[in-house]
Short mmCIF file of C-alpha atoms and ligand atoms in Angstrom, two decimals:
data_model
loop_
_atom_site.label_atom_id
_atom_site.label_comp_id
_atom_site.label_asym_id
_atom_site.label_seq_id
_atom_site.Cartn_x
_atom_site.Cartn_y
_atom_site.Cartn_z
CA UNK A 1 75.77 86.48 51.95
CA UNK A 2 73.35 89.03 50.47
CA UNK A 3 74.82 90.19 47.16
CA UNK A 4 72.26 92.98 46.87
CA UNK A 5 73.98 94.62 49.81
CA UNK A 6 77.21 94.76 47.81
CA UNK A 7 75.45 96.21 44.75
CA UNK A 8 74.78 99.26 46.90
CA UNK A 9 78.48 100.07 46.71
CA UNK A 10 78.14 101.87 43.43
CA UNK A 11 80.84 103.29 41.19
CA UNK A 12 81.07 104.92 37.82
CA UNK A 13 81.33 103.06 34.55
CA UNK A 14 84.49 103.54 32.52
CA UNK A 15 86.11 102.36 29.34
CA UNK A 16 89.43 100.84 30.29
CA UNK A 17 92.05 100.86 27.57
CA UNK A 18 95.56 99.63 27.01
CA UNK A 19 97.77 98.39 24.18
CA UNK A 20 98.35 94.83 22.99
CA UNK A 21 101.51 95.59 21.04
CA UNK A 22 100.28 98.00 18.36
CA UNK A 23 96.63 97.08 18.83
CA UNK A 24 94.39 98.95 21.28
CA UNK A 25 92.31 96.71 23.57
CA UNK A 26 89.75 97.63 26.18
CA UNK A 27 86.76 96.74 28.32
CA UNK A 28 84.12 98.24 30.60
CA UNK A 29 85.01 98.54 34.28
CA UNK A 30 83.23 99.91 37.29
CA UNK A 31 85.65 99.14 40.11
CA UNK A 32 87.90 102.19 40.06
CA UNK A 33 88.53 104.51 42.96
CA UNK A 34 91.04 107.11 44.01
CA UNK A 35 92.96 105.89 47.06
CA UNK A 36 95.59 108.61 47.63
CA UNK A 37 96.44 112.08 46.38
CA UNK A 38 100.14 112.20 47.22
CA UNK A 39 101.12 110.55 45.00
CA UNK A 40 97.86 110.54 43.05
CA UNK A 41 96.91 106.86 43.17
CA UNK A 42 93.87 104.90 42.01
CA UNK A 43 92.83 101.28 42.50
CA UNK A 44 91.38 99.33 39.57
CA UNK A 45 89.93 95.84 39.82
CA UNK A 46 89.77 93.66 36.70
CA UNK A 47 88.22 90.27 36.17
CA UNK A 48 90.93 87.63 35.75
CA UNK A 49 89.33 86.37 32.51
CA UNK A 50 89.71 89.81 30.94
CA UNK A 51 92.09 90.08 28.03
CA UNK A 52 92.61 93.76 28.83
CA UNK A 53 93.87 92.68 32.26
CA UNK A 54 96.46 90.41 30.63
CA UNK A 55 97.67 93.27 28.46
CA UNK A 56 97.89 95.68 31.42
CA UNK A 57 100.05 93.13 33.23
CA UNK A 58 102.37 93.09 30.22
CA UNK A 59 102.75 96.80 29.53
CA UNK A 60 102.08 98.25 32.99
CA UNK A 61 99.86 101.11 31.85
CA UNK A 62 96.18 101.79 31.22
CA UNK A 63 93.77 104.56 30.28
CA UNK A 64 90.32 105.36 31.61
CA UNK A 65 87.67 107.16 29.58
CA UNK A 66 84.97 108.46 31.93
CA UNK A 67 81.50 108.14 30.40
CA UNK A 68 78.67 110.65 30.42
CA UNK A 69 75.09 109.67 31.33
CA UNK A 70 74.12 110.34 27.71
CA UNK A 71 76.66 107.92 26.20
CA UNK A 72 75.51 105.70 23.33
CA UNK A 73 74.47 102.35 24.91
CA UNK A 74 76.33 100.62 22.07
CA UNK A 75 79.63 101.75 23.60
CA UNK A 76 78.93 99.71 26.75
CA UNK A 77 77.75 96.73 24.73
CA UNK A 78 80.75 96.89 22.41
CA UNK A 79 83.29 96.95 25.24
CA UNK A 80 81.35 94.83 27.72
CA UNK A 81 79.87 91.95 25.76
CA UNK A 82 82.79 90.88 23.58
CA UNK A 83 86.34 89.74 24.20
CA UNK A 84 89.35 91.63 22.90
CA UNK A 85 90.93 88.25 22.17
CA UNK A 86 88.90 87.96 18.97
CA UNK A 87 87.34 91.38 18.29
CA UNK A 88 88.93 94.78 17.67
CA UNK A 89 86.49 96.65 19.87
CA UNK A 90 88.01 100.09 19.30
CA UNK A 91 87.37 99.85 15.55
CA UNK A 92 83.62 100.09 16.21
CA UNK A 93 83.76 103.47 18.00
CA UNK A 94 85.32 106.92 17.53
CA UNK A 95 88.56 106.94 19.47
CA UNK A 96 91.95 108.57 19.67
CA UNK A 97 95.39 107.39 20.69
CA UNK A 98 97.24 109.78 23.00
CA UNK A 99 100.88 108.87 23.75
CA UNK A 100 100.15 105.28 22.79
CA UNK A 101 97.02 104.90 24.95
CA UNK A 102 93.47 104.64 23.51
CA UNK A 103 90.59 106.87 24.66
CA UNK A 104 86.98 107.06 23.59
CA UNK A 105 86.35 110.42 21.87
CA UNK A 106 83.00 110.71 23.63
CA UNK A 107 84.54 110.95 27.11
CA UNK A 108 84.01 113.49 29.86
CA UNK A 109 87.45 112.90 31.36
CA UNK A 110 90.64 111.07 30.39
CA UNK A 111 92.95 109.49 32.97
CA UNK A 112 96.22 107.71 32.31
CA UNK A 113 97.77 105.43 34.93
CA UNK A 114 100.97 103.51 35.54
CA UNK A 115 100.76 100.33 37.60
CA UNK A 116 102.69 100.42 40.89
CA UNK A 117 101.64 97.05 42.27
CA UNK A 118 99.04 94.35 41.79
CA UNK A 119 97.25 91.96 44.10
CA UNK A 120 95.86 88.75 42.60
CA UNK A 121 92.67 87.17 43.95
CA UNK A 122 90.95 84.03 42.57
CA UNK A 123 88.44 86.11 40.62
CA UNK A 124 90.09 89.50 40.16
CA UNK A 125 93.34 91.37 39.95
CA UNK A 126 93.63 94.63 41.82
CA UNK A 127 95.97 97.17 40.24
CA UNK A 128 97.29 100.01 42.36
CA UNK A 129 98.35 102.68 39.89
CA UNK A 130 99.67 106.20 39.80
CA UNK A 131 97.88 108.80 37.70
CA UNK A 132 100.44 110.13 35.21
CA UNK A 133 98.12 112.31 33.12
CA UNK A 134 94.53 113.48 33.26
CA UNK A 135 92.21 115.82 31.41
CA UNK A 136 88.73 117.03 32.29
CA UNK A 137 86.87 117.42 29.00
CA UNK A 138 83.18 118.05 29.54
CA UNK A 139 80.82 119.13 32.26
CA UNK A 140 78.36 116.28 32.22
CA UNK A 141 77.15 113.97 34.93
CA UNK A 142 79.14 110.70 34.88
CA UNK A 143 77.34 107.43 34.18
CA UNK A 144 77.27 105.16 37.23
CA UNK A 145 77.08 101.42 37.65
CA UNK A 146 73.76 102.02 39.42
CA UNK A 147 72.40 103.73 36.25
CA UNK A 148 73.50 100.67 34.33
CA UNK A 149 71.79 98.23 36.65
CA UNK A 150 68.60 100.23 37.11
CA UNK A 151 67.74 101.31 33.54
CA UNK A 152 70.63 101.25 31.11
CA UNK A 153 71.30 97.51 30.88
CA UNK A 154 68.21 96.74 28.80
CA UNK A 155 69.01 99.49 26.29
CA UNK A 156 72.57 98.22 26.06
CA UNK A 157 71.47 94.64 25.34
CA UNK A 158 68.89 95.76 22.79
CA UNK A 159 71.36 97.98 20.99
CA UNK A 160 73.96 95.25 20.93
CA UNK A 161 71.57 92.71 19.40
CA UNK A 162 70.44 95.24 16.78
CA UNK A 163 73.95 96.14 15.73
CA UNK A 164 75.10 92.53 15.72
CA UNK A 165 72.20 91.38 13.55
CA UNK A 166 72.66 94.30 11.17
CA UNK A 167 76.36 93.53 10.83
CA UNK A 168 75.74 89.85 10.20
CA UNK A 169 73.18 90.68 7.52
CA UNK A 170 75.54 93.15 5.85
CA UNK A 171 78.37 90.64 5.98
CA UNK A 172 76.25 87.90 4.51
CA UNK A 173 74.84 90.17 1.80
CA UNK A 174 78.36 91.31 0.98
CA UNK A 175 79.68 87.76 0.84
CA UNK A 176 76.83 86.61 -1.39
CA UNK A 177 77.25 89.64 -3.63
CA UNK A 178 81.02 89.33 -3.87
CA UNK A 179 81.04 85.66 -4.55
CA UNK A 180 77.86 85.65 -6.60
CA UNK A 181 76.86 82.51 -4.73
CA UNK A 182 73.32 81.29 -4.18
CA UNK A 183 71.65 78.54 -2.21
CA UNK A 184 70.69 75.92 -4.77
CA UNK A 185 68.49 72.85 -4.34
CA UNK A 186 70.69 69.84 -5.14
CA UNK A 187 67.63 67.79 -6.09
CA UNK A 188 65.81 70.02 -8.58
CA UNK A 189 68.20 72.93 -9.17
CA UNK A 190 65.85 75.59 -7.70
CA UNK A 191 67.84 78.77 -6.84
CA UNK A 192 66.69 80.50 -3.65
CA UNK A 193 66.26 84.27 -4.12
CA UNK A 194 63.96 85.26 -1.23
CA UNK A 195 64.41 88.43 0.85
CA UNK A 196 64.94 86.47 4.07
CA UNK A 197 68.57 85.23 4.26
CA UNK A 198 68.59 81.49 3.59
CA UNK A 199 70.17 80.83 7.02
CA UNK A 200 67.22 82.55 8.71
CA UNK A 201 64.54 80.43 7.06
CA UNK A 202 62.69 78.15 9.53
CA UNK A 203 63.82 74.53 9.82
CA UNK A 204 60.56 73.29 8.34
CA UNK A 205 61.03 75.37 5.19
CA UNK A 206 61.03 73.21 2.04
CA UNK A 207 62.03 73.68 -1.57
CA UNK A 208 59.02 75.24 -3.32
CA UNK A 209 59.68 73.13 -6.43
CA UNK A 210 60.46 69.64 -5.22
CA UNK A 211 59.64 69.78 -1.49
CA UNK A 212 62.97 68.65 0.05
CA UNK A 213 64.14 70.33 3.25
CA UNK A 214 66.95 72.90 3.74
CA UNK A 215 69.63 70.25 4.20
CA UNK A 216 69.42 69.48 0.46
CA UNK A 217 70.53 73.03 -0.41
CA UNK A 218 74.12 73.95 -1.15
CA UNK A 219 75.83 77.31 -1.55
CA UNK A 220 76.97 77.35 -5.19
FE1 FE B 1 64.15 71.35 -5.07
#
């Protein structure tokens, strides 16, 4: 089978949202299409590993935020490269809750759906759902999955790495500041105070005073 042939079936790229109790969860999806207009019905396919999918199965409703071509690549990275099981993805973006469904503020259209039936495959679950509310917000060309594959993916990855590293640094700096802890050489008592975080020092780094390696340092 030639998978490249299937990549030519291109769709948009959307932020899928639903609620996990009181907590909004979400992910990036591309497999959404309208399949009827009386009633107004769409089909949505979700990966079976997706936590958002689990939550949709529980509460029977979901939201779609349609993205504009100019959307911040971080939005895709935030919703696409992490799992809602352990991260509150919505906290990292500007969003609103409308009638208990989350939407990205930077959307060009909002669509709310109620699941009518689902079909479970080994890899995916297909939800057939009725549109219960929708709002067209901006005249902007929608981002497509083809855009993502042809030029957007690299930007998304880069942005994600940047933000992740920045956050880790901030977290570490905050922790060190709050706790007033330092990496101390257990052999000679040297206190590390370099600009590079201790964890980022190369493995062959040694104590400038007594010459032992990093494993002799303790956070004190
Ligand atoms: Fe030392």
